[in-house]
Short mmCIF file of C-alpha atoms in Angstrom, two decimals:
data_model
loop_
_atom_site.label_atom_id
_atom_site.label_comp_id
_atom_site.label_asym_id
_atom_site.label_seq_id
_atom_site.Cartn_x
_atom_site.Cartn_y
_atom_site.Cartn_z
CA MET P 1 -13.68 0.34 19.61
CA SER P 2 -15.28 3.10 21.66
CA THR P 3 -18.38 4.34 19.81
CA LEU P 4 -18.10 7.83 21.30
CA ARG P 5 -14.43 8.06 20.35
CA GLN P 6 -15.17 6.84 16.85
CA LEU P 7 -17.99 9.36 16.36
CA ALA P 8 -15.74 12.15 17.67
CA ASP P 9 -13.03 11.19 15.15
CA VAL P 10 -15.53 11.02 12.29
CA ALA P 11 -17.10 14.35 13.30
CA VAL P 12 -13.71 16.00 12.79
CA ALA P 13 -12.68 13.96 9.72
CA ILE P 14 -15.76 14.79 7.63
CA PRO P 15 -15.29 18.60 7.51
CA ARG P 16 -11.56 18.08 7.04
CA SER P 17 -12.27 15.90 4.02
CA ARG P 18 -14.39 18.68 2.52
CA LYS P 19 -11.48 21.08 3.00
CA LEU P 20 -9.15 18.61 1.28
CA LEU P 21 -11.59 18.28 -1.61
CA SER P 22 -11.56 22.07 -2.00
CA HIS P 23 -7.85 21.78 -2.79
CA ASP P 24 -8.82 20.13 -6.08
CA GLY P 25 -9.53 23.66 -7.28
CA TRP P 26 -6.13 25.06 -6.30
CA SER P 27 -3.57 26.20 -8.82
CA ARG P 28 -0.20 24.49 -8.88
CA GLU P 29 1.29 27.62 -7.31
CA GLN P 30 -1.18 27.52 -4.41
CA LEU P 31 -0.34 23.88 -3.78
CA GLN P 32 3.40 24.55 -3.75
CA GLU P 33 2.98 27.47 -1.36
CA HIS P 34 0.98 25.19 0.96
CA GLN P 35 3.79 22.62 0.81
CA ARG P 36 6.46 25.21 1.63
CA ALA P 37 4.55 26.47 4.65
CA ARG P 38 3.79 23.00 6.01
CA LEU P 39 7.35 21.80 5.42
CA ALA P 40 8.83 24.78 7.26
CA GLU P 41 6.48 24.15 10.18
CA LEU P 42 7.36 20.44 10.22
CA ILE P 43 11.09 21.13 10.24
CA ARG P 44 10.77 23.64 13.09
CA HIS P 45 8.73 21.16 15.13
CA ALA P 46 11.14 18.29 14.45
CA LYS P 47 14.19 20.34 15.41
CA ALA P 48 12.53 21.52 18.62
CA HIS P 49 11.07 18.22 19.84
CA SER P 50 13.04 15.36 18.26
CA PRO P 51 16.58 14.77 19.58
CA PHE P 52 17.37 12.91 16.35
CA TYR P 53 16.36 15.77 14.04
CA SER P 54 17.83 18.37 16.35
CA LYS P 55 21.21 16.75 15.82
CA LEU P 56 20.67 15.89 12.13
CA TYR P 57 19.65 19.45 11.24
CA ALA P 58 21.97 21.25 13.68
CA ASP P 59 24.12 22.83 10.95
CA LEU P 60 21.29 23.57 8.48
CA ASP P 61 19.79 26.98 7.86
CA ASP P 62 16.09 27.49 8.55
CA ASP P 63 15.40 28.45 4.92
CA ILE P 64 17.07 25.39 3.41
CA SER P 65 15.31 23.82 0.42
CA LEU P 66 13.86 20.31 0.50
CA ASP P 67 16.43 18.82 -1.88
CA GLN P 68 19.25 19.90 0.46
CA LEU P 69 17.86 17.99 3.44
CA PRO P 70 19.42 14.60 4.29
CA VAL P 71 17.60 11.39 3.37
CA ILE P 72 16.54 8.80 5.97
CA ASP P 73 15.47 5.19 5.45
CA LYS P 74 13.60 2.61 7.51
CA ALA P 75 16.77 1.22 9.06
CA THR P 76 17.73 4.69 10.29
CA LEU P 77 14.20 5.29 11.55
CA MET P 78 14.11 2.06 13.54
CA ASP P 79 17.69 2.33 14.82
CA HIS P 80 16.97 5.81 16.21
CA PHE P 81 13.26 5.37 16.96
CA ASP P 82 13.27 6.58 20.57
CA ASP P 83 15.15 9.77 19.67
CA LEU P 84 13.27 10.45 16.43
CA VAL P 85 9.75 10.63 17.90
CA THR P 86 8.70 13.95 19.42
CA ASP P 87 6.98 12.53 22.51
CA GLN P 88 9.71 11.07 24.65
CA ARG P 89 7.21 8.80 26.42
CA LEU P 90 7.15 6.71 23.24
CA ARG P 91 9.68 3.89 23.39
CA LEU P 92 10.01 1.26 20.70
CA ALA P 93 10.16 -1.66 23.13
CA ASP P 94 6.91 -0.57 24.77
CA LEU P 95 5.21 -0.04 21.40
CA GLU P 96 6.25 -3.52 20.26
CA THR P 97 4.65 -4.93 23.42
CA HIS P 98 1.50 -2.93 22.69
CA LEU P 99 1.39 -4.28 19.11
CA ALA P 100 1.90 -7.86 20.27
CA GLY P 101 -1.29 -7.73 22.33
CA LEU P 102 -3.34 -5.55 19.98
CA THR P 103 -6.68 -7.04 18.93
CA THR P 104 -8.85 -3.91 18.84
CA ASP P 105 -8.49 -0.20 18.07
CA ALA P 106 -6.90 0.42 21.48
CA LEU P 107 -4.92 3.64 21.85
CA TYR P 108 -1.47 3.70 23.42
CA LEU P 109 -1.36 6.14 26.35
CA GLY P 110 -4.95 6.97 25.45
CA THR P 111 -3.70 9.05 22.50
CA TYR P 112 -1.69 7.15 19.93
CA ARG P 113 -2.53 4.58 17.29
CA VAL P 114 0.39 2.25 16.61
CA VAL P 115 0.64 0.26 13.37
CA ALA P 116 3.37 -1.78 11.70
CA THR P 117 4.55 -2.92 8.30
CA ALA P 118 4.61 -6.61 7.47
CA GLY P 119 8.38 -6.62 7.05
CA SER P 120 8.11 -8.27 3.62
CA THR P 121 10.99 -6.13 2.30
CA GLY P 122 13.25 -6.54 5.31
CA ARG P 123 13.01 -5.10 8.81
CA ARG P 124 9.56 -4.35 10.19
CA GLY P 125 8.66 -0.70 10.62
CA VAL P 126 6.60 0.67 13.51
CA PHE P 127 4.63 3.89 13.04
CA VAL P 128 2.63 6.02 15.42
CA ALA P 129 0.13 8.88 15.04
CA ASP P 130 -1.81 10.89 17.59
CA ARG P 131 -5.59 11.36 17.39
CA ASP P 132 -5.48 14.63 15.49
CA GLU P 133 -3.06 13.22 12.91
CA TRP P 134 -5.23 10.11 12.59
CA ARG P 135 -8.29 12.27 11.92
CA THR P 136 -6.47 13.90 9.01
CA PHE P 137 -5.58 10.45 7.66
CA LEU P 138 -9.28 9.55 7.89
CA ALA P 139 -10.15 12.77 6.07
CA GLY P 140 -7.80 11.64 3.31
CA LEU P 141 -9.65 8.34 3.02
CA LEU P 142 -13.01 10.15 2.91
CA ARG P 143 -11.65 12.26 0.06
CA VAL P 144 -10.74 9.08 -1.80
CA ASN P 145 -14.28 7.77 -1.25
CA GLU P 146 -15.55 10.88 -3.02
CA TYR P 147 -13.27 10.10 -5.96
CA LEU P 148 -14.74 6.59 -6.04
CA GLY P 149 -18.32 7.80 -5.83
CA LEU P 150 -18.76 6.06 -2.48
CA ARG P 151 -21.05 8.53 -0.73
CA PRO P 152 -23.80 7.95 1.86
CA HIS P 153 -26.91 6.74 0.09
CA LEU P 154 -30.32 5.26 0.81
CA PRO P 155 -30.60 2.37 0.63
CA ARG P 156 -27.13 1.94 2.05
CA ARG P 157 -24.39 0.83 -0.35
CA ARG P 158 -23.06 -2.71 0.06
CA VAL P 159 -19.28 -2.58 0.39
CA ALA P 160 -17.10 -5.69 0.61
CA THR P 161 -13.43 -5.60 1.53
CA VAL P 162 -11.16 -8.63 1.19
CA ALA P 163 -8.00 -7.51 2.90
CA ALA P 164 -6.02 -7.51 6.13
CA ALA P 165 -7.87 -8.58 9.25
CA SER P 166 -5.32 -7.51 11.83
CA SER P 167 -5.36 -4.41 14.01
CA VAL P 168 -1.65 -3.82 13.40
CA HIS P 169 -2.36 -2.95 9.74
CA VAL P 170 -3.16 0.65 8.94
CA THR P 171 -5.77 -0.11 6.26
CA TYR P 172 -7.78 -2.27 8.65
CA ARG P 173 -7.62 0.32 11.42
CA MET P 174 -8.66 3.16 9.11
CA SER P 175 -11.59 1.28 7.59
CA ARG P 176 -12.82 0.32 11.05
CA SER P 177 -12.51 3.92 12.21
CA LEU P 178 -14.83 5.04 9.40
CA ASP P 179 -17.35 2.22 9.80
CA PHE P 180 -20.05 4.26 11.51
CA GLY P 181 -23.04 2.83 9.66
CA ALA P 182 -23.08 4.95 6.49
CA HIS P 183 -22.66 1.78 4.39
CA ARG P 184 -23.32 -1.92 4.81
CA VAL P 185 -19.82 -3.35 5.09
CA LEU P 186 -18.66 -6.95 4.79
CA ARG P 187 -15.05 -7.50 5.89
CA LEU P 188 -13.38 -10.71 4.77
CA ASP P 189 -9.92 -11.95 5.63
CA ALA P 190 -7.81 -12.19 2.47
CA THR P 191 -6.08 -15.25 3.91
CA ALA P 192 -9.36 -17.23 3.98
CA PRO P 193 -9.84 -20.12 1.53
CA ILE P 194 -11.24 -19.05 -1.82
CA ASP P 195 -14.40 -21.13 -1.44
CA VAL P 196 -15.18 -19.31 1.83
CA LEU P 197 -14.72 -15.95 0.13
CA VAL P 198 -16.96 -17.00 -2.74
CA GLN P 199 -19.73 -18.17 -0.42
CA ARG P 200 -19.69 -14.99 1.67
CA LEU P 201 -19.54 -12.67 -1.34
CA ASN P 202 -22.39 -14.50 -3.11
CA ALA P 203 -24.59 -14.02 -0.06
CA PHE P 204 -23.69 -10.34 0.33
CA ARG P 205 -23.74 -9.23 -3.36
CA PRO P 206 -21.48 -6.16 -2.97
CA GLU P 207 -21.78 -3.06 -5.11
CA PHE P 208 -18.27 -1.90 -4.19
CA LEU P 209 -15.51 -4.51 -4.04
CA TYR P 210 -12.10 -3.70 -2.54
CA SER P 211 -9.13 -6.04 -2.39
CA TYR P 212 -5.55 -6.64 -3.50
CA PRO P 213 -4.94 -7.27 -7.22
CA SER P 214 -3.89 -10.88 -6.65
CA VAL P 215 -7.12 -11.57 -4.76
CA LEU P 216 -9.18 -9.85 -7.44
CA GLY P 217 -7.48 -12.07 -10.01
CA SER P 218 -8.50 -15.18 -8.07
CA LEU P 219 -12.06 -13.88 -7.68
CA ALA P 220 -12.21 -13.14 -11.41
CA THR P 221 -11.29 -16.77 -12.10
CA GLU P 222 -14.12 -17.88 -9.81
CA ARG P 223 -16.54 -15.53 -11.60
CA ALA P 224 -15.51 -16.82 -15.03
CA ALA P 225 -16.08 -20.40 -13.81
CA GLY P 226 -19.57 -19.48 -12.55
CA ARG P 227 -18.87 -20.20 -8.90
CA LEU P 228 -18.79 -16.53 -7.91
CA ARG P 229 -22.02 -14.76 -8.85
CA ILE P 230 -21.49 -11.09 -8.04
CA ASP P 231 -21.43 -8.04 -10.28
CA PRO P 232 -19.98 -5.05 -8.46
CA THR P 233 -20.43 -1.62 -10.01
CA THR P 234 -17.03 -0.40 -8.80
CA ILE P 235 -13.75 -2.19 -8.06
CA VAL P 236 -11.02 -0.74 -5.87
CA SER P 237 -7.56 -2.14 -5.22
CA SER P 238 -4.29 -1.30 -3.51
CA GLY P 239 -1.24 -2.89 -1.96
CA GLU P 240 0.27 -4.75 -4.91
CA THR P 241 1.46 -4.23 -8.45
CA HIS P 242 -1.26 -4.58 -11.09
CA THR P 243 -0.04 -7.09 -13.68
CA GLU P 244 -1.39 -6.93 -17.22
CA GLU P 245 -2.66 -10.48 -16.88
CA THR P 246 -4.64 -9.67 -13.74
CA VAL P 247 -6.09 -6.52 -15.29
CA ARG P 248 -7.23 -8.47 -18.36
CA ALA P 249 -8.73 -11.25 -16.24
CA VAL P 250 -10.68 -8.83 -14.04
CA HIS P 251 -11.93 -6.69 -16.91
CA ALA P 252 -13.00 -9.82 -18.79
CA VAL P 253 -15.65 -10.55 -16.15
CA TRP P 254 -16.31 -7.08 -14.68
CA ASP P 255 -16.25 -4.27 -17.21
CA VAL P 256 -16.73 -1.57 -14.56
CA PRO P 257 -14.62 1.34 -13.23
CA TRP P 258 -11.53 0.10 -11.41
CA TYR P 259 -9.83 2.56 -9.06
CA GLN P 260 -6.36 2.13 -7.68
CA ILE P 261 -5.47 3.58 -4.28
CA TYR P 262 -1.84 4.16 -3.35
CA GLY P 263 -0.77 4.30 0.25
CA THR P 264 1.86 3.09 2.66
CA THR P 265 1.85 2.42 6.37
CA GLU P 266 4.01 5.52 6.75
CA VAL P 267 1.60 7.72 4.74
CA PRO P 268 -1.77 5.96 4.49
CA MET P 269 -3.29 8.05 1.67
CA LEU P 270 -0.59 8.94 -0.84
CA GLY P 271 -2.84 8.98 -3.89
CA ALA P 272 -5.66 7.52 -5.94
CA HIS P 273 -7.21 7.35 -9.38
CA CYS P 274 -9.77 9.93 -10.40
CA SER P 275 -12.57 9.15 -12.86
CA GLU P 276 -10.17 9.73 -15.78
CA HIS P 277 -7.99 6.77 -14.70
CA THR P 278 -4.84 8.34 -16.17
CA GLY P 279 -2.79 7.29 -13.16
CA VAL P 280 -2.53 7.85 -9.43
CA HIS P 281 -3.01 11.45 -8.30
CA LEU P 282 -0.53 12.18 -5.52
CA PHE P 283 -2.18 14.01 -2.63
CA GLU P 284 0.57 16.57 -2.36
CA ASP P 285 -1.29 18.61 0.23
CA LEU P 286 -0.65 15.73 2.67
CA ALA P 287 2.79 14.58 1.51
CA ILE P 288 5.62 15.68 -0.74
CA VAL P 289 6.72 12.87 -3.07
CA GLU P 290 10.01 12.95 -4.99
CA VAL P 291 10.69 10.40 -7.76
CA VAL P 292 14.45 9.79 -7.69
CA ASP P 293 17.14 7.44 -8.92
CA GLY P 294 19.30 5.16 -6.78
CA ASN P 295 21.45 8.14 -5.78
CA ASN P 296 18.44 10.24 -4.72
CA ARG P 297 18.65 12.49 -7.76
CA PRO P 298 15.38 13.67 -9.41
CA VAL P 299 14.15 11.57 -12.31
CA PRO P 300 12.44 13.32 -15.26
CA ALA P 301 8.73 12.74 -15.86
CA GLY P 302 8.16 9.74 -18.09
CA GLN P 303 11.23 7.91 -16.75
CA ARG P 304 10.96 5.25 -14.06
CA GLY P 305 12.61 6.09 -10.76
CA GLN P 306 14.30 3.63 -8.44
CA ARG P 307 12.66 4.93 -5.26
CA LEU P 308 10.52 7.66 -3.77
CA LEU P 309 11.44 10.18 -1.11
CA VAL P 310 8.31 10.91 0.90
CA THR P 311 7.81 13.76 3.36
CA ASN P 312 4.72 13.30 5.52
CA LEU P 313 3.24 16.77 6.06
CA VAL P 314 0.70 15.50 8.60
CA ASN P 315 2.60 13.51 11.19
CA ARG P 316 4.35 15.59 13.87
CA THR P 317 4.65 12.72 16.35
CA GLN P 318 7.03 10.74 14.15
CA PRO P 319 8.44 13.16 11.55
CA LEU P 320 9.26 11.48 8.25
CA ILE P 321 11.21 13.94 6.11
CA ARG P 322 12.66 12.69 2.81
CA TYR P 323 11.97 9.13 3.90
CA VAL P 324 12.90 6.38 1.44
CA VAL P 325 10.07 4.31 -0.02
CA THR P 326 11.51 1.70 -2.37
CA ASP P 327 8.69 1.78 -4.92
CA LEU P 328 9.48 1.88 -8.62
CA ALA P 329 7.35 4.73 -9.92
CA THR P 330 7.03 6.85 -13.05
CA ALA P 331 5.71 10.41 -12.98
CA ALA P 332 3.34 11.24 -15.84
CA ALA P 333 4.69 13.60 -18.47
CA GLN P 334 1.30 15.27 -18.93
CA PRO P 335 -1.20 16.56 -16.35
CA CYS P 336 -4.49 14.74 -15.89
CA PRO P 337 -7.38 16.14 -18.00
CA CYS P 338 -9.45 16.39 -14.80
CA GLY P 339 -7.68 19.68 -14.00
CA ARG P 340 -6.62 18.87 -10.45
CA PRO P 341 -3.28 20.40 -9.43
CA PHE P 342 -1.77 17.16 -8.13
CA ALA P 343 1.07 15.35 -9.90
CA VAL P 344 0.20 11.94 -11.36
CA LEU P 345 2.11 8.67 -11.26
CA SER P 346 1.54 6.92 -14.58
CA ALA P 347 3.05 3.64 -13.35
CA LEU P 348 3.79 1.84 -10.08
CA ASP P 349 5.93 -1.24 -10.72
CA GLY P 350 6.61 -2.73 -7.32
CA ARG P 351 9.59 -2.30 -5.01
CA SER P 352 13.18 -1.89 -6.12
CA ASP P 353 14.57 -3.92 -3.21
CA ASP P 354 12.58 -6.97 -4.38
CA VAL P 355 14.69 -7.26 -7.54
CA LEU P 356 16.53 -10.56 -8.01
CA HIS P 357 19.90 -10.89 -9.69
CA LEU P 358 19.96 -14.13 -11.68
CA PRO P 359 22.87 -15.59 -13.72
CA THR P 360 23.31 -15.16 -17.46
CA ALA P 361 25.27 -17.17 -20.02
CA GLY P 362 28.20 -14.76 -20.04
CA GLY P 363 28.93 -15.19 -16.35
CA GLY P 364 27.22 -11.99 -15.27
CA ASP P 365 23.76 -11.48 -13.93
CA VAL P 366 20.51 -9.83 -14.96
CA ALA P 367 18.10 -7.91 -12.72
CA VAL P 368 14.71 -9.65 -12.64
CA HIS P 369 11.80 -7.99 -10.88
CA PRO P 370 9.28 -10.38 -9.25
CA LEU P 371 6.68 -8.76 -11.51
CA ALA P 372 8.17 -10.81 -14.36
CA LEU P 373 7.64 -14.07 -12.46
CA ARG P 374 4.25 -12.93 -11.22
CA SER P 375 3.09 -12.25 -14.78
CA ALA P 376 4.12 -15.75 -15.85
CA MET P 377 2.34 -17.38 -12.91
CA ALA P 378 -0.79 -15.28 -13.49
CA THR P 379 -1.42 -17.18 -16.73
CA VAL P 380 -1.57 -20.61 -15.03
CA ALA P 381 -5.31 -21.25 -14.93
CA ASP P 382 -5.39 -24.04 -12.32
CA LEU P 383 -3.21 -22.28 -9.78
CA ALA P 384 -4.82 -21.41 -6.42
CA GLN P 385 -1.79 -20.28 -4.41
CA TYR P 386 1.95 -20.23 -4.81
CA ARG P 387 5.25 -19.22 -3.29
CA ILE P 388 8.62 -18.91 -5.03
CA LEU P 389 11.85 -19.31 -3.08
CA HIS P 390 15.11 -18.13 -4.68
CA GLU P 391 18.29 -19.78 -3.44
CA ARG P 392 21.40 -19.02 -5.50
CA THR P 393 20.88 -21.01 -8.73
CA ARG P 394 17.51 -22.51 -7.88
CA LEU P 395 13.91 -21.33 -7.94
CA THR P 396 11.64 -23.56 -5.87
CA VAL P 397 7.95 -23.14 -6.62
CA SER P 398 5.48 -24.41 -4.04
CA ALA P 399 2.04 -24.50 -5.64
CA THR P 400 -1.48 -25.32 -4.50
CA LEU P 401 -3.90 -26.25 -7.27
CA ARG P 402 -7.65 -25.99 -7.62
CA ALA P 403 -9.60 -29.11 -6.74
CA ASP P 404 -10.38 -30.07 -10.35
CA ALA P 405 -6.87 -29.50 -11.72
CA ALA P 406 -4.77 -32.16 -13.41
CA PRO P 407 -1.52 -32.22 -11.36
CA GLU P 408 0.90 -33.33 -14.07
CA LEU P 409 -0.41 -30.83 -16.60
CA ALA P 410 -0.30 -28.02 -14.05
CA VAL P 411 3.32 -28.76 -13.09
CA ALA P 412 4.30 -28.79 -16.74
CA ASP P 413 2.42 -25.55 -17.37
CA ILE P 414 4.13 -23.76 -14.45
CA THR P 415 7.55 -25.04 -15.53
CA ASP P 416 7.07 -24.10 -19.19
CA ARG P 417 5.78 -20.60 -18.47
CA LEU P 418 8.48 -19.74 -15.95
CA ARG P 419 11.21 -21.19 -18.18
CA ALA P 420 9.96 -19.19 -21.16
CA LYS P 421 9.98 -16.01 -19.07
CA LEU P 422 13.50 -16.62 -17.76
CA ASP P 423 14.82 -17.51 -21.22
CA GLY P 424 13.31 -14.33 -22.60
CA LEU P 425 15.17 -12.32 -19.96
CA GLY P 426 18.49 -13.99 -20.78
CA VAL P 427 18.65 -16.03 -17.57
CA GLU P 428 20.69 -19.23 -17.72
CA GLY P 429 21.85 -21.72 -15.12
CA ILE P 430 18.73 -21.54 -12.92
CA GLN P 431 17.13 -24.82 -11.91
CA LEU P 432 13.33 -24.88 -11.58
CA ASP P 433 11.83 -27.14 -8.92
CA VAL P 434 8.00 -27.19 -8.92
CA ARG P 435 6.36 -28.90 -5.94
CA LEU P 436 2.65 -29.40 -5.32
CA VAL P 437 1.51 -28.92 -1.72
CA PRO P 438 -1.97 -29.16 -0.13
CA ARG P 439 -1.87 -25.57 1.17
CA ILE P 440 0.72 -22.84 1.53
CA GLU P 441 0.35 -21.58 5.06
CA ASP P 442 2.68 -18.65 4.41
CA GLY P 443 1.68 -18.13 0.79
CA ARG P 444 0.27 -14.78 1.83
CA ASP P 445 1.59 -12.40 4.41
CA ALA P 446 -0.42 -11.22 7.40
CA ALA P 447 -2.13 -8.60 5.24
CA GLY P 448 -3.31 -11.27 2.83
CA LYS P 449 -1.01 -10.34 -0.03
CA PHE P 450 0.84 -12.91 -2.10
CA ARG P 451 4.41 -13.48 -1.04
CA ILE P 452 5.78 -13.90 -4.52
CA ILE P 453 9.44 -14.16 -3.74
CA GLU P 454 11.62 -15.03 -0.82
CA SER P 455 15.29 -14.68 -1.67
CA ARG P 456 18.08 -16.23 0.36
CA PRO P 457 21.82 -15.89 -0.32
#
C-alpha cells in the first residue's frame, strides 16, 4: 500500500468521521430530510450515468417515493453489471481479472477499489468504489471506533483482529487503510489452526479483540481451558449470527463490553452497537434500510422480516437502490435510550436464503434455519471444526476434534444433540451421518467464517 495514498485517505476520513458523529445529535426529522436529499441526488446521478438505471427508471417521475422504486437483487446486479456502473470503463470481466491477481491494496485504473463477496449464499458479488466513496466508508469505520472507545492513546492500544486475510474482502481492505500507526495492531488469519492463534494472542496480549462469533467461541473455550491467557477489555464481532451458546461461553470467561458491528460488502458500515447495547444502530445517514417480508412489504417493528432492502447513499460508481440483502432482521419497537436518531435492529438472525426445508412425519416439510443446527453444535465441548452437508434426506457432519477428545463419546454427543434439535423441530426421516476427519480444509470460507451448511438438491 502506498503510504502517501493511505495518509491522504486518512486525512480526509478523519474530519468526515467527526461530521458523521455530529449526526448523533440530529432529530429524526433532520435525518429523514438528509435521506430525501441524498436519495434524490443518487437517483438523478444513476439515471444520467447508468444505462441500466436510465432504462429501469425511464417511466418514473423525479419526485417518486422510495417505496415505489423497483427492487434489484444480486443476480440482477451481476447480470447487468457493465450497464449498471456509472463509469463505462468498468467491465466485470476486467474486474474479475483484477481480483484474481489482487494481493495488495492496488487500485483499478488508479481510482477504484474492487472487493467481492465470498459467494456463500450463491453467486459471488463484485463491488467497486472510487477513492472519495472509500474515504466515506473509512469515516464510517472511524465513527464506529468512537462508539467502541477505540481512540488514539499513549501508550498505543493493542488491537488484535482474527478475521479475513485476503485483499478481496472489504473488512481486510478497510482495516489496512486505517492502519497508520495510531494503534498496535496484530492481524491473524481466522483460518489458522487454533493453537497458532492462541500462541500469537498470548504473546500480544490484546486490549481490543475483534473476530467472528464462531472464532470468539473457540477462543473462549481455549481461555476456559487455560491455554489462552488474555483478558481483553473490549470485544468486537461481526460477520455471523450470535448464538446464545456462543454469547454465554464468551461472557463466562470475559465479562467485558461486547460490541457487534453490522456491515456487508455492498455497504461496509451499516450499523453498530452503542454503549447501551440495545441492538445495532443503523447508520441511516449512509444507507436507507427497509425491513420487509418476502414480498418486499414493510414489516412492523418488533416483527422479524425476511429480508432487507438497502439503498447505499454513498456509492455513485455502482448505485445500489433498494438492493436485496437476505438477512433476517427485527427492528426494535422502542428507540435506544442513548438518544441517537438512528433506528435500531434488535435482532439479526442470519440469512433467509440459508433456510433448509426438511421432511416431517405428515409428508410435508419444516423450515429449519442453520442457526438451529449451529446452536446444537455449539454445545459440543470437544469440537474444533465442523461442516454439515445436506443432501435430500441426509445430514452428513464432518467433524474435527480437539487433540484430547474421546472420539466415540464425541460422535455420540454430536449425534444426540443434533437428533434432539431435529426432533424438537418436528423433523423426521433425516439420517445423520457423523464422520471424524483430521482437518476440514473448507470448514471455513475464505473470510474465516464457519461454513455451517452446504445444501444440495
